[in-house]
Coordinates of C-alpha atoms (C1' of nucleotides) in Angstrom, one line a residue:
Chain A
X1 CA -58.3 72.0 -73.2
X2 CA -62.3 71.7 -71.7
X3 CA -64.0 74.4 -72.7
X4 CA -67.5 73.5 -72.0
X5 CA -69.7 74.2 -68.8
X6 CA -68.5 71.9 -66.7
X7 CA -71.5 73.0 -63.5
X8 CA -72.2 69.2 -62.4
X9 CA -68.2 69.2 -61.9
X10 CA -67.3 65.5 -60.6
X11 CA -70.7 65.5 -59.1
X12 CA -69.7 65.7 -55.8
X13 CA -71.2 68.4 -54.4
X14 CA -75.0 66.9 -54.8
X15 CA -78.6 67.2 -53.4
X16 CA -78.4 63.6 -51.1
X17 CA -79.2 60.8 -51.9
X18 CA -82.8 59.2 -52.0
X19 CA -84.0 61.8 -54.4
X20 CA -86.0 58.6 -56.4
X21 CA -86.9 56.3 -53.7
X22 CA -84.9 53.6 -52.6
X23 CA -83.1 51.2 -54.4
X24 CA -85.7 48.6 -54.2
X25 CA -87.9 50.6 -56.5
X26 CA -85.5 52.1 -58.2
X27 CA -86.6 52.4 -62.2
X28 CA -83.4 50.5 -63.0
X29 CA -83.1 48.5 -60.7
X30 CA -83.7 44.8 -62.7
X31 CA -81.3 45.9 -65.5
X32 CA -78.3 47.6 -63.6
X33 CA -75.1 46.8 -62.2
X34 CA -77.0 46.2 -59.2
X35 CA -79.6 44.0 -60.6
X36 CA -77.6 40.7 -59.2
X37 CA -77.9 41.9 -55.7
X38 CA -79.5 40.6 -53.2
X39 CA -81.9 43.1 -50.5
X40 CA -79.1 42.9 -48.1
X41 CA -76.4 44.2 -50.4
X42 CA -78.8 46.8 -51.9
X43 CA -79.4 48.0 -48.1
X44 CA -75.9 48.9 -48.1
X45 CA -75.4 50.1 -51.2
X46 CA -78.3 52.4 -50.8
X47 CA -76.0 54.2 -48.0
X48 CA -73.2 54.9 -50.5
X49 CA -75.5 56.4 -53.5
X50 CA -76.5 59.7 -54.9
X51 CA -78.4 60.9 -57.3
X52 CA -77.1 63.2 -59.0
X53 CA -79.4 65.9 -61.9
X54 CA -78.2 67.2 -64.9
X55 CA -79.2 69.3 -67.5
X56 CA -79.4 68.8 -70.9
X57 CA -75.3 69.3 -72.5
X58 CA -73.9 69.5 -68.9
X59 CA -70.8 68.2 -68.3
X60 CA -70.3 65.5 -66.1
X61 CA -66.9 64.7 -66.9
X62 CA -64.2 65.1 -68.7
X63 CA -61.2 63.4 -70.1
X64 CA -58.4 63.5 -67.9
X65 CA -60.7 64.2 -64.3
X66 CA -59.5 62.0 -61.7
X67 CA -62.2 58.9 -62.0
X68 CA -63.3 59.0 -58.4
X69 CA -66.9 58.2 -59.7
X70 CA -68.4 55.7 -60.9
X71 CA -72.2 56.6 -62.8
X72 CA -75.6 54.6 -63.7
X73 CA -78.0 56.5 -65.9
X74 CA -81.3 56.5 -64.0
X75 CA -83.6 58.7 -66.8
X76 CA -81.7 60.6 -69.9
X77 CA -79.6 59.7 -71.7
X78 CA -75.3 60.7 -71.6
X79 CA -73.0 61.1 -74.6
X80 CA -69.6 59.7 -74.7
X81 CA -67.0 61.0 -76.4
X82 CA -63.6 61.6 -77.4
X83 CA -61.3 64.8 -79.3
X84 CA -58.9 65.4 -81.1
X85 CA -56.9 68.3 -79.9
X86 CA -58.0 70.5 -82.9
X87 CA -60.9 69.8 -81.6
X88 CA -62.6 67.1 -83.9
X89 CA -64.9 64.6 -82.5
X90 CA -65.5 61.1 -82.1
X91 CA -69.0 60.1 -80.2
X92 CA -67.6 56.2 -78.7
X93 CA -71.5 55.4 -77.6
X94 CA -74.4 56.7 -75.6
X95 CA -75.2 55.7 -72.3
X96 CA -79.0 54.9 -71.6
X97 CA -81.1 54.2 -68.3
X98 CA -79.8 50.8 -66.7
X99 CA -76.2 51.4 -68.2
X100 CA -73.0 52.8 -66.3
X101 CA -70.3 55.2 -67.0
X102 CA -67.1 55.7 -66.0
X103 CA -65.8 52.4 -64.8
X104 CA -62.1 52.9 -66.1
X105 CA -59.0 50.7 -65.9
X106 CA -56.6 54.2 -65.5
X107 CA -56.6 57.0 -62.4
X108 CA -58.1 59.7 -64.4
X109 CA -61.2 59.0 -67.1
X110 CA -59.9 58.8 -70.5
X111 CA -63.0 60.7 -72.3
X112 CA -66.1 63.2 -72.2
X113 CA -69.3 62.0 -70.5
X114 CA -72.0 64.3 -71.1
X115 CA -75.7 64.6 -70.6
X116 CA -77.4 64.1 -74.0
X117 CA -80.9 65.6 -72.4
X118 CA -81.7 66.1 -68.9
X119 CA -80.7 63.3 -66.7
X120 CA -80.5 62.0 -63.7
X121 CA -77.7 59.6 -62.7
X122 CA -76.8 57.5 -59.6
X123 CA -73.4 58.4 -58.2
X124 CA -71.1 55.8 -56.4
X125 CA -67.4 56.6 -55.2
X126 CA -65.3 54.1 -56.9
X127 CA -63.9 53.1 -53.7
X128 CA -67.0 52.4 -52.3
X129 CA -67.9 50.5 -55.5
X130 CA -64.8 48.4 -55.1
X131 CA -65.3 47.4 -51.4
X132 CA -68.8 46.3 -52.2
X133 CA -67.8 44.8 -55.1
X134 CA -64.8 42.6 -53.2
X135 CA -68.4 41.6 -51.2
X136 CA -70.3 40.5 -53.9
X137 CA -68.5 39.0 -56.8
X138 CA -71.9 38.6 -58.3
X139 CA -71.8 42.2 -58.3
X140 CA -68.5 42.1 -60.4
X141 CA -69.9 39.3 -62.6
X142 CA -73.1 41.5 -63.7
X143 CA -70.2 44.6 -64.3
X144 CA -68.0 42.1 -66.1
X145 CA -70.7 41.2 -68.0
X146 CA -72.2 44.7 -68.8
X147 CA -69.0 45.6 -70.0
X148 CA -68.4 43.5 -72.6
X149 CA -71.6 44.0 -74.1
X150 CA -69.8 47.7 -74.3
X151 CA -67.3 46.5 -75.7
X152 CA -69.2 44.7 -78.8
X153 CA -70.9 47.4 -79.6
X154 CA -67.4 49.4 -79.7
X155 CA -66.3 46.6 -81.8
X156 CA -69.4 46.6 -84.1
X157 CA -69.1 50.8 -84.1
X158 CA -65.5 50.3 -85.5
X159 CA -66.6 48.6 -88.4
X160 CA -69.2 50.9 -89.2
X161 CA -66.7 53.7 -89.1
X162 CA -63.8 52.4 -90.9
X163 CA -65.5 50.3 -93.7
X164 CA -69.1 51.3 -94.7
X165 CA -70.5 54.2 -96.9
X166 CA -72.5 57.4 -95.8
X167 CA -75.6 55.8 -96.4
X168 CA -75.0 52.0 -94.8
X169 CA -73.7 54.0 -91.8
X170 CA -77.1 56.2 -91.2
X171 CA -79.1 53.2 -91.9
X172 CA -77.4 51.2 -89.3
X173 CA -77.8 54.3 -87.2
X174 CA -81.9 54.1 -87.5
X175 CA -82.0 50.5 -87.3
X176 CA -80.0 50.8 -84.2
X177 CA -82.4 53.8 -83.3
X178 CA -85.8 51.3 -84.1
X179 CA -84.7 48.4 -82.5
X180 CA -83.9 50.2 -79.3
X181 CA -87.2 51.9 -79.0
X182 CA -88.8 48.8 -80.0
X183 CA -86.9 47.1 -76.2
X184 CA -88.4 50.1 -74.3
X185 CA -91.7 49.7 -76.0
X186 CA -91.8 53.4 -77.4
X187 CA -92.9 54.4 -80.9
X188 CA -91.2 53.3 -83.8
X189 CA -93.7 54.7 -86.4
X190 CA -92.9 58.1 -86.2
X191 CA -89.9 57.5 -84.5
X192 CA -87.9 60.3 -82.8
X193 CA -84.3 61.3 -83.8
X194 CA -83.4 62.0 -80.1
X195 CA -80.4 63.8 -81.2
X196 CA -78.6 66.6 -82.9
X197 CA -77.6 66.4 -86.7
X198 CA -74.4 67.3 -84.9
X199 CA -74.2 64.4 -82.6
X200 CA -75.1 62.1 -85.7
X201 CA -72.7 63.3 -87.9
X202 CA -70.0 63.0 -84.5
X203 CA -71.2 59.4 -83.7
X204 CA -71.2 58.1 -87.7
X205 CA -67.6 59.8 -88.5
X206 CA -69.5 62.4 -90.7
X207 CA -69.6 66.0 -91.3
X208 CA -73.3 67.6 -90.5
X209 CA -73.6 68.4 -94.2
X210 CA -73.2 64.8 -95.1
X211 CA -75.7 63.9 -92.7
X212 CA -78.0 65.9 -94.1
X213 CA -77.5 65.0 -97.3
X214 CA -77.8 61.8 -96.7
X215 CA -81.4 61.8 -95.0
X216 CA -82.4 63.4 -98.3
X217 CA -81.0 60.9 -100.1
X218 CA -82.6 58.1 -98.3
X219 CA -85.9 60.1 -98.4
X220 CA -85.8 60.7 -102.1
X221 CA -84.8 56.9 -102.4
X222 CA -88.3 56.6 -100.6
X223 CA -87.0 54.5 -97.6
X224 CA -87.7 57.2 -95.2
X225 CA -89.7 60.3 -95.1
X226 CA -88.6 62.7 -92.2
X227 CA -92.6 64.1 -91.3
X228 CA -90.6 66.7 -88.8
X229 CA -86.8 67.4 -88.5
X230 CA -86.8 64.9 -85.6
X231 CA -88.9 62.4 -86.7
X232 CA -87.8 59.7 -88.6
X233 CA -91.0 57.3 -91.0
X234 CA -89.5 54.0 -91.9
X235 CA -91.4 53.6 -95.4
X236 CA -89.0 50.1 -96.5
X237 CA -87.9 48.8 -93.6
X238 CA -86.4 46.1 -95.8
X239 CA -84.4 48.5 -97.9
X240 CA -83.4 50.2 -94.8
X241 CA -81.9 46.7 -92.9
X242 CA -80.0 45.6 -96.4
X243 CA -78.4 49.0 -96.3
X244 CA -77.8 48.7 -93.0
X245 CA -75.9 45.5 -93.0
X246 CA -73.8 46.8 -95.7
Chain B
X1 CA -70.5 32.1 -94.6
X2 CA -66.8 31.3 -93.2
X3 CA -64.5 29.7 -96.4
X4 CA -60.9 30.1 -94.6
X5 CA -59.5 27.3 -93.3
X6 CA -59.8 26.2 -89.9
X7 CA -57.5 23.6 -89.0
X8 CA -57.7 24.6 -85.4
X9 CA -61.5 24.4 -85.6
X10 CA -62.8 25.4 -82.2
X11 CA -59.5 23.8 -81.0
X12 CA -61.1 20.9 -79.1
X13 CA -59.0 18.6 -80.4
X14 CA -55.8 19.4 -79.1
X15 CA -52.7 18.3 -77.7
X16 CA -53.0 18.0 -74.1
X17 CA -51.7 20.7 -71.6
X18 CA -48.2 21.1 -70.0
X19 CA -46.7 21.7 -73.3
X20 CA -45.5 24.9 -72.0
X21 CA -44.4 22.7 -68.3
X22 CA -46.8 24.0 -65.6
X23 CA -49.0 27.4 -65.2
X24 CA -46.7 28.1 -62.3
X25 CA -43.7 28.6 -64.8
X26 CA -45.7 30.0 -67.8
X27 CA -44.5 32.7 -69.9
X28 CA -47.4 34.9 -69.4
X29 CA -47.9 33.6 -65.9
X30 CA -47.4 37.8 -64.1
X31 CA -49.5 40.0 -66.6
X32 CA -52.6 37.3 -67.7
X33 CA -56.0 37.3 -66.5
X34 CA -54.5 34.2 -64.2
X35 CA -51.8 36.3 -62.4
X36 CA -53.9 37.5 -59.4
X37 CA -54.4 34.0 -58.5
X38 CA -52.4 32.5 -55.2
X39 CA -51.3 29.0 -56.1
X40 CA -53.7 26.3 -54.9
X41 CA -55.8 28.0 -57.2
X42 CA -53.3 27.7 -60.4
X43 CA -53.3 24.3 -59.9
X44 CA -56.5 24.1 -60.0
X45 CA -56.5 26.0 -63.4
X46 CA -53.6 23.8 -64.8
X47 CA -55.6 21.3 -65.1
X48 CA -58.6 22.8 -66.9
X49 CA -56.0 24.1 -69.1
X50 CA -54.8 23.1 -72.6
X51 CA -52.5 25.0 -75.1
X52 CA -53.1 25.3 -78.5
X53 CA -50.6 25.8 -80.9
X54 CA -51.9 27.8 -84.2
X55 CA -50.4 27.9 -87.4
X56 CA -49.6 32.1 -89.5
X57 CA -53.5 32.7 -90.6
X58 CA -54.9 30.1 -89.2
X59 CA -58.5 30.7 -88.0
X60 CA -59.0 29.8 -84.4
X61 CA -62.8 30.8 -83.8
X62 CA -65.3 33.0 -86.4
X63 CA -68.1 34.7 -85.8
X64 CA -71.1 32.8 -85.1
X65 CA -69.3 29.3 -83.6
X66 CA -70.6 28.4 -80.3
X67 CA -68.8 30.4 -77.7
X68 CA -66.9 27.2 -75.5
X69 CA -63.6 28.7 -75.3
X70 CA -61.5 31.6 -73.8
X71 CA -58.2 31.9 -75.2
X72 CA -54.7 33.3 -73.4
X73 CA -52.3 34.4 -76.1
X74 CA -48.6 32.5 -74.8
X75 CA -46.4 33.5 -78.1
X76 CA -47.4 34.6 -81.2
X77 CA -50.1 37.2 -82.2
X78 CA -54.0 37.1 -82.9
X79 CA -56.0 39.4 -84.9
X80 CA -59.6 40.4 -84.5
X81 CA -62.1 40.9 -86.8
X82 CA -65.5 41.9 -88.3
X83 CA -66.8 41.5 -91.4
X84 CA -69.6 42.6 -93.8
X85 CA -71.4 40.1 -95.9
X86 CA -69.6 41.4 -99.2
X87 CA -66.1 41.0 -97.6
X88 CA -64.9 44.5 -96.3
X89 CA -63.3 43.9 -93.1
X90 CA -62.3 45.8 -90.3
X91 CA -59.5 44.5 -88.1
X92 CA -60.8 45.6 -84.5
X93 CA -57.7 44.8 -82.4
X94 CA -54.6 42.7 -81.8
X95 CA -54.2 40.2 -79.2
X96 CA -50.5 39.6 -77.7
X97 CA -49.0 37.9 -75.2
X98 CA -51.1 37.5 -72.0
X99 CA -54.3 39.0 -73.5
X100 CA -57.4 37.0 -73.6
X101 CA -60.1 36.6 -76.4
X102 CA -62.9 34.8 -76.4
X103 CA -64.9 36.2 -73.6
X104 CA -68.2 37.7 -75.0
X105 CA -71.6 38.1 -73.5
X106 CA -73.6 36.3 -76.3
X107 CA -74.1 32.2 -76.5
X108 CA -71.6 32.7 -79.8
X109 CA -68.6 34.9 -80.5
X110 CA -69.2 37.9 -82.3
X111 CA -65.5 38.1 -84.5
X112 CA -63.6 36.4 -86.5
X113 CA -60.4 35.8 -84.4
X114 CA -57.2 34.3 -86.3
X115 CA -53.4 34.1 -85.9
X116 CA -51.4 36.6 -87.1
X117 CA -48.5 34.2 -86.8
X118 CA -47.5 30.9 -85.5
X119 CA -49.4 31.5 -82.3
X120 CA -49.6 29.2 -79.1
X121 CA -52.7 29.9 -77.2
X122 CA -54.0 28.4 -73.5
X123 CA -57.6 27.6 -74.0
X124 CA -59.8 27.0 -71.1
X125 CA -64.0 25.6 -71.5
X126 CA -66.1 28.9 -70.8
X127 CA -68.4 26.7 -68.4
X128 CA -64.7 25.7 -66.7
X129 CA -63.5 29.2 -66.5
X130 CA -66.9 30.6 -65.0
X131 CA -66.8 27.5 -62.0
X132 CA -63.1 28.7 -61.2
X133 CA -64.2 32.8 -61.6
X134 CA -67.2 31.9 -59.2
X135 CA -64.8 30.4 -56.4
X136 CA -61.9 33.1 -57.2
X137 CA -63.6 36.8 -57.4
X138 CA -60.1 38.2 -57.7
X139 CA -59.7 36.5 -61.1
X140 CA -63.4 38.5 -62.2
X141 CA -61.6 41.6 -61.1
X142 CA -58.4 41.0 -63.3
X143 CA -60.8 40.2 -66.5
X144 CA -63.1 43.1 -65.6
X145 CA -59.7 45.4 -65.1
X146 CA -58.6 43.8 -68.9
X147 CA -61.5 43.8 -70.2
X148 CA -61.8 47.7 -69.1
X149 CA -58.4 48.1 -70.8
X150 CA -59.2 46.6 -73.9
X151 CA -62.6 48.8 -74.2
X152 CA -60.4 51.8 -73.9
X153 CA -57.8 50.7 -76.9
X154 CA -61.5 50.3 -78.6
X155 CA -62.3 53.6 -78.1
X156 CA -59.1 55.0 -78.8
X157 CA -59.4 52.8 -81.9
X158 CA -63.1 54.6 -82.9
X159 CA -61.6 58.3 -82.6
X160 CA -58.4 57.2 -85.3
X161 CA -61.6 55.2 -87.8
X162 CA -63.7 58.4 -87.3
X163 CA -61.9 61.3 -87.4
X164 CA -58.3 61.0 -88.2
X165 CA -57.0 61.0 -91.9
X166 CA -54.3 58.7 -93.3
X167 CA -51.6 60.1 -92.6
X168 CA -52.4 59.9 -88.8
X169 CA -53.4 56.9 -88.8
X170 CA -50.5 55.3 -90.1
X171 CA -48.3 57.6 -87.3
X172 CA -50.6 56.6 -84.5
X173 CA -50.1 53.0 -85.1
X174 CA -46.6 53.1 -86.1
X175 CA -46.4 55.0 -82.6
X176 CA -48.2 52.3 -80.9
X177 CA -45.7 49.3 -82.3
X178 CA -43.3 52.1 -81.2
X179 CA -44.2 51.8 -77.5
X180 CA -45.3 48.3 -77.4
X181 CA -41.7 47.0 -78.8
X182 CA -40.2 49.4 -75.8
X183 CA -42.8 48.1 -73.6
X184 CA -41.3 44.3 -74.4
X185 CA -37.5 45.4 -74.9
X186 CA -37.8 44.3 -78.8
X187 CA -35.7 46.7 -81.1
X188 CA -37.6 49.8 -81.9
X189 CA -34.4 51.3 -84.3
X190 CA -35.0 49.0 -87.1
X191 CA -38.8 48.6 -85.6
X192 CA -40.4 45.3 -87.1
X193 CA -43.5 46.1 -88.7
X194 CA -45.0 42.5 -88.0
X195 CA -47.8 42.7 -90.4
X196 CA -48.7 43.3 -94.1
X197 CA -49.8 46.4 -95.5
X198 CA -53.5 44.5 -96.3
X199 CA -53.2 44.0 -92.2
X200 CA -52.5 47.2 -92.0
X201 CA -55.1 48.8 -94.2
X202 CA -58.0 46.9 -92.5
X203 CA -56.5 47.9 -89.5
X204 CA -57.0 51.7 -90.4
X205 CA -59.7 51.4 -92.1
X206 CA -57.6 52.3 -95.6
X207 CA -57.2 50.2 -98.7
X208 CA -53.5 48.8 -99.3
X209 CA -52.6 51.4 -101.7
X210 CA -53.6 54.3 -99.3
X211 CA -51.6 52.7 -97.2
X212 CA -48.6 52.2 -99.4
X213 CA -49.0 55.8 -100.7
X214 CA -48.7 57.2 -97.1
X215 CA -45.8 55.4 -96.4
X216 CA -44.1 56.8 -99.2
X217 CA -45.6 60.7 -98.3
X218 CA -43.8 59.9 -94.8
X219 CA -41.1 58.3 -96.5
X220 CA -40.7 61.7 -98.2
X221 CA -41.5 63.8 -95.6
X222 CA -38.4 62.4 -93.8
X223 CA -40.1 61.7 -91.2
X224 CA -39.6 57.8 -91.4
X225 CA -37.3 55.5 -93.8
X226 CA -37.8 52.4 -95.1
X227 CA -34.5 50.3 -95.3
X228 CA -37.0 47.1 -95.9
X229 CA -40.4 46.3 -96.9
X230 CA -40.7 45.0 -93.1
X231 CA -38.8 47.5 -91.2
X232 CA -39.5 51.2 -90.9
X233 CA -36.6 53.7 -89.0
X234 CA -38.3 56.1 -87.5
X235 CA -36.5 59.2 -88.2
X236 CA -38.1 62.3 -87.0
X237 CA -39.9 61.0 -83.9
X238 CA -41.7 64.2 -83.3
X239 CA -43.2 64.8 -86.1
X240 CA -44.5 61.6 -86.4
X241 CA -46.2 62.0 -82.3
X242 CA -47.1 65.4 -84.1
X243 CA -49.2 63.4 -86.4
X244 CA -50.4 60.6 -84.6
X245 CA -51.8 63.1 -81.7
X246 CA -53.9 64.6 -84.6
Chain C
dC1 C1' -34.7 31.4 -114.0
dG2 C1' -39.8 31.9 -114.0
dT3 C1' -43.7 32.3 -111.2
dT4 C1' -46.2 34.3 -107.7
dA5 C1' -47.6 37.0 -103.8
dG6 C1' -47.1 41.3 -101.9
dC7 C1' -46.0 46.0 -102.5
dT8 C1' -45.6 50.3 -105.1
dT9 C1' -46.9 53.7 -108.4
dG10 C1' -49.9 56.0 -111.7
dA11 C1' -54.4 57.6 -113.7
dT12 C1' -59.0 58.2 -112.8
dT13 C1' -63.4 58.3 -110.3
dT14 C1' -66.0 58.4 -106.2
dT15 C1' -67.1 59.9 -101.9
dC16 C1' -67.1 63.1 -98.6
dA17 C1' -65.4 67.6 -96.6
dT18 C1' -65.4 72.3 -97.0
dC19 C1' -67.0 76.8 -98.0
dA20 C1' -71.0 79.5 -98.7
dA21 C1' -75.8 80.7 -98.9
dT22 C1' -80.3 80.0 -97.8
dA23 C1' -84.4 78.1 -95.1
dC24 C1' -86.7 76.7 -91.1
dT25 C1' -88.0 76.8 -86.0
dC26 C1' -88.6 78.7 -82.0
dG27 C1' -88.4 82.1 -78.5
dT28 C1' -88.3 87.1 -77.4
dG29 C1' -89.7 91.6 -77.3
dG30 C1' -91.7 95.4 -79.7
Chain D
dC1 C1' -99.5 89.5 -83.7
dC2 C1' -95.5 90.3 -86.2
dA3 C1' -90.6 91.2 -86.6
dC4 C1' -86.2 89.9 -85.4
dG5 C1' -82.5 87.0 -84.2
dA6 C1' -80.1 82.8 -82.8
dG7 C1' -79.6 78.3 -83.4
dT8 C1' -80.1 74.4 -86.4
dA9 C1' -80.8 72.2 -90.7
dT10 C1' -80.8 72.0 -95.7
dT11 C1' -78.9 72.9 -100.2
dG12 C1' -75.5 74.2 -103.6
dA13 C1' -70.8 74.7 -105.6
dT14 C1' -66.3 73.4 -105.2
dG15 C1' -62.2 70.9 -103.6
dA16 C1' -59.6 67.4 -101.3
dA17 C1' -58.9 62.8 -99.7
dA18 C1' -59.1 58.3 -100.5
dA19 C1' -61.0 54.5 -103.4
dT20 C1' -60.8 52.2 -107.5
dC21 C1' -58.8 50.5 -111.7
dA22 C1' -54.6 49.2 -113.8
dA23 C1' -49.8 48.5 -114.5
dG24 C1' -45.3 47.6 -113.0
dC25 C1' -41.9 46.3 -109.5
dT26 C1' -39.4 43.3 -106.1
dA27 C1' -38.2 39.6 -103.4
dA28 C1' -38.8 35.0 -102.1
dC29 C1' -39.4 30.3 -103.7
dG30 C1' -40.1 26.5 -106.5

DNA sequence: CGTTAGCTTGATTTTCATCAATACTCGTGG
DNA sequence: CCACGAGTATTGATGAAAATCAAGCTAACG
């Protein structure tokens, strides 16, 4: 198994740390994990951090590595995923700035982490992580916390894969897709498909085809015209929720 | 929304603890969220605590009731799930014996969780259990190390919805009953399927006859028998991993 | 017994996947 | 600047899987 580049292999050999700043100003620094800490924990986490850069579809690790780090996205975005041995895919969630990776219950990591676009990501040791963490059960809180918001997404994704249509699934998609952009206060008018046909048809339980397909179909329904092949118009928003809701 | 019954609404009135004698001596007492705890701490817990005893398909929270309570399965089963406003449902998980519901991030909960059969749960006020997690970090490491685990079966779960067809659905998860009766010394020859097919289906992501059908196709394939409706003999053990690996 | 709920089986339709071309986009080099 | 090619997306034709519609069957329970 693991076929793909693999060059930011368990990111451990990496330029040092500091490579944004400090902590203090870090650009995620009120949303992360860390967010909860206060300047004399974030002194000392500083000493255990990296940052670590990768390129757009690099690796950063794989199903079955030994999960000796733990990951916040900093800029970029990551891909999650899981296979099949014949090689089909499932996409489990994408990671965004402020978010973390890799925090498994096992030894090893149980599925692909990969960078969606160029990225950078801050890099603990999980040791280090959990000797902080034994320090500052806010910390743990804040994770505990994080994690569970995870987790009803997973729980919401499960329901769009095993019970709705072709059609409720994209539109919950591009809801999904609008609503985030609306948080970070980026364009939702022409709003961009920051993704692959590929790695929506992977995250929706598709085939590219039917992906396709299925943008025409909501274009022709006129609920969406596609202006460029990565831009998305929402022309009934209404239309486009009800679908979405199934 | 919400017509089924729900005798055990929000299950604040409720027979008062000890029912099951003491935390100290409870049947869950090594693998729950509780066990890290030393015991001036337990008895602290015992008395926040109160069991609930549920009733086959009884509804013990739904989605959008206030979220006051975190729930330890004792005995019995839960089932979790989603639904969309015309009534497809997706079962997102099972809850056994010294696994916890109840714990989300939002002011309400975001499922439906109900018992699967008679059920006896340990309830504990959110506002109760957050006091006692602030003043025992250890127990916020157990749930975060659960919680982890549970996000995993999730993902798991989302690669099976996705990407897997009937057939290996119904191996995977008459694999996982597989390990989980070895994993609690119940039969596995005669293996106890403890649901019904419509359980099943939901489960899966199916409809009941798809389900029936591929029960029969396995039945046929001789790689399973069914002596009763309840009980499946699983009779070519590799073939069905075969399957259930994808 | 007769009724009912849960399960199975059969016939048909729908949805989506698959297979196969064809188009579009962008970067490279002639 | 245009031609070429690779990668990506669309479209079309066909097939397979699963859903739906519709009977029957079986076992448990009054």
């Amino acid at each position: 198994m693991g076929k793909g580049a693999r060059t930011g292999m368990n990111c451990d050999r990496t330029r040092a740390s500091g490579a944004n700043g400090y902590c203090f100003d870090c650009v995620v620094h009120t949303r992360a994990f860390c967010a909860a800490l206060d300047s004399a924990a974030l002194a000392k986490l500083e000493t255990l951090q990296s940052v670590v850069e990768l390129q757009s579809e690099e690796t950063m690790f794989m199903e079955g590595d030994r999960a000796v780090s733990f990951f916040t996205v900093l800029t970029g975005a990551l891909r999650i995923s899981k296979l099949l041995p014949d090689g089909r895919r499932q996409i489990t969630g994408f990671v965004l700035p402020g978010e973390f990776v890799g925090l498994s219950a096992e030894e090893t990591y149980v599925d692909h982490a990969e960078a969606l676009t160029d990225a950078s990501v801050c890099r603990f040791a999980m040791s280090d992580l959990r000797r902080i963490g034994a320090e500052y059960p806010e910390m743990g809180g804040q994770l505990l916390a994080m994690t569970n918001t995870i987790l009803t997404r997973a729980r919401e994704h499960m329901l769009l894969l095993g019970r709705m249509k072709a059609p409720e699934k994209l539109a919950s998609f591009l809801v999904g897709l609008l609503n985030r952009a609306e948080a970070t206060e980026q364009p939702t008018d022409p709003l961009a498909l920051p993704v692959s046909r590929a790695d929506i048809a992977d995250y929706l339980g598709l085939t590219i085809e039917t992906v396709s397909r299925t943008f025409t179909q909501l274009r022709s329904d006129a609920i969406i015209a596609l202006p460029e092949r990565n831009l998305v118009r929402v022309v009934d928003g209404e239309a486009l929720a009800q679908l979405a809701e199934g």
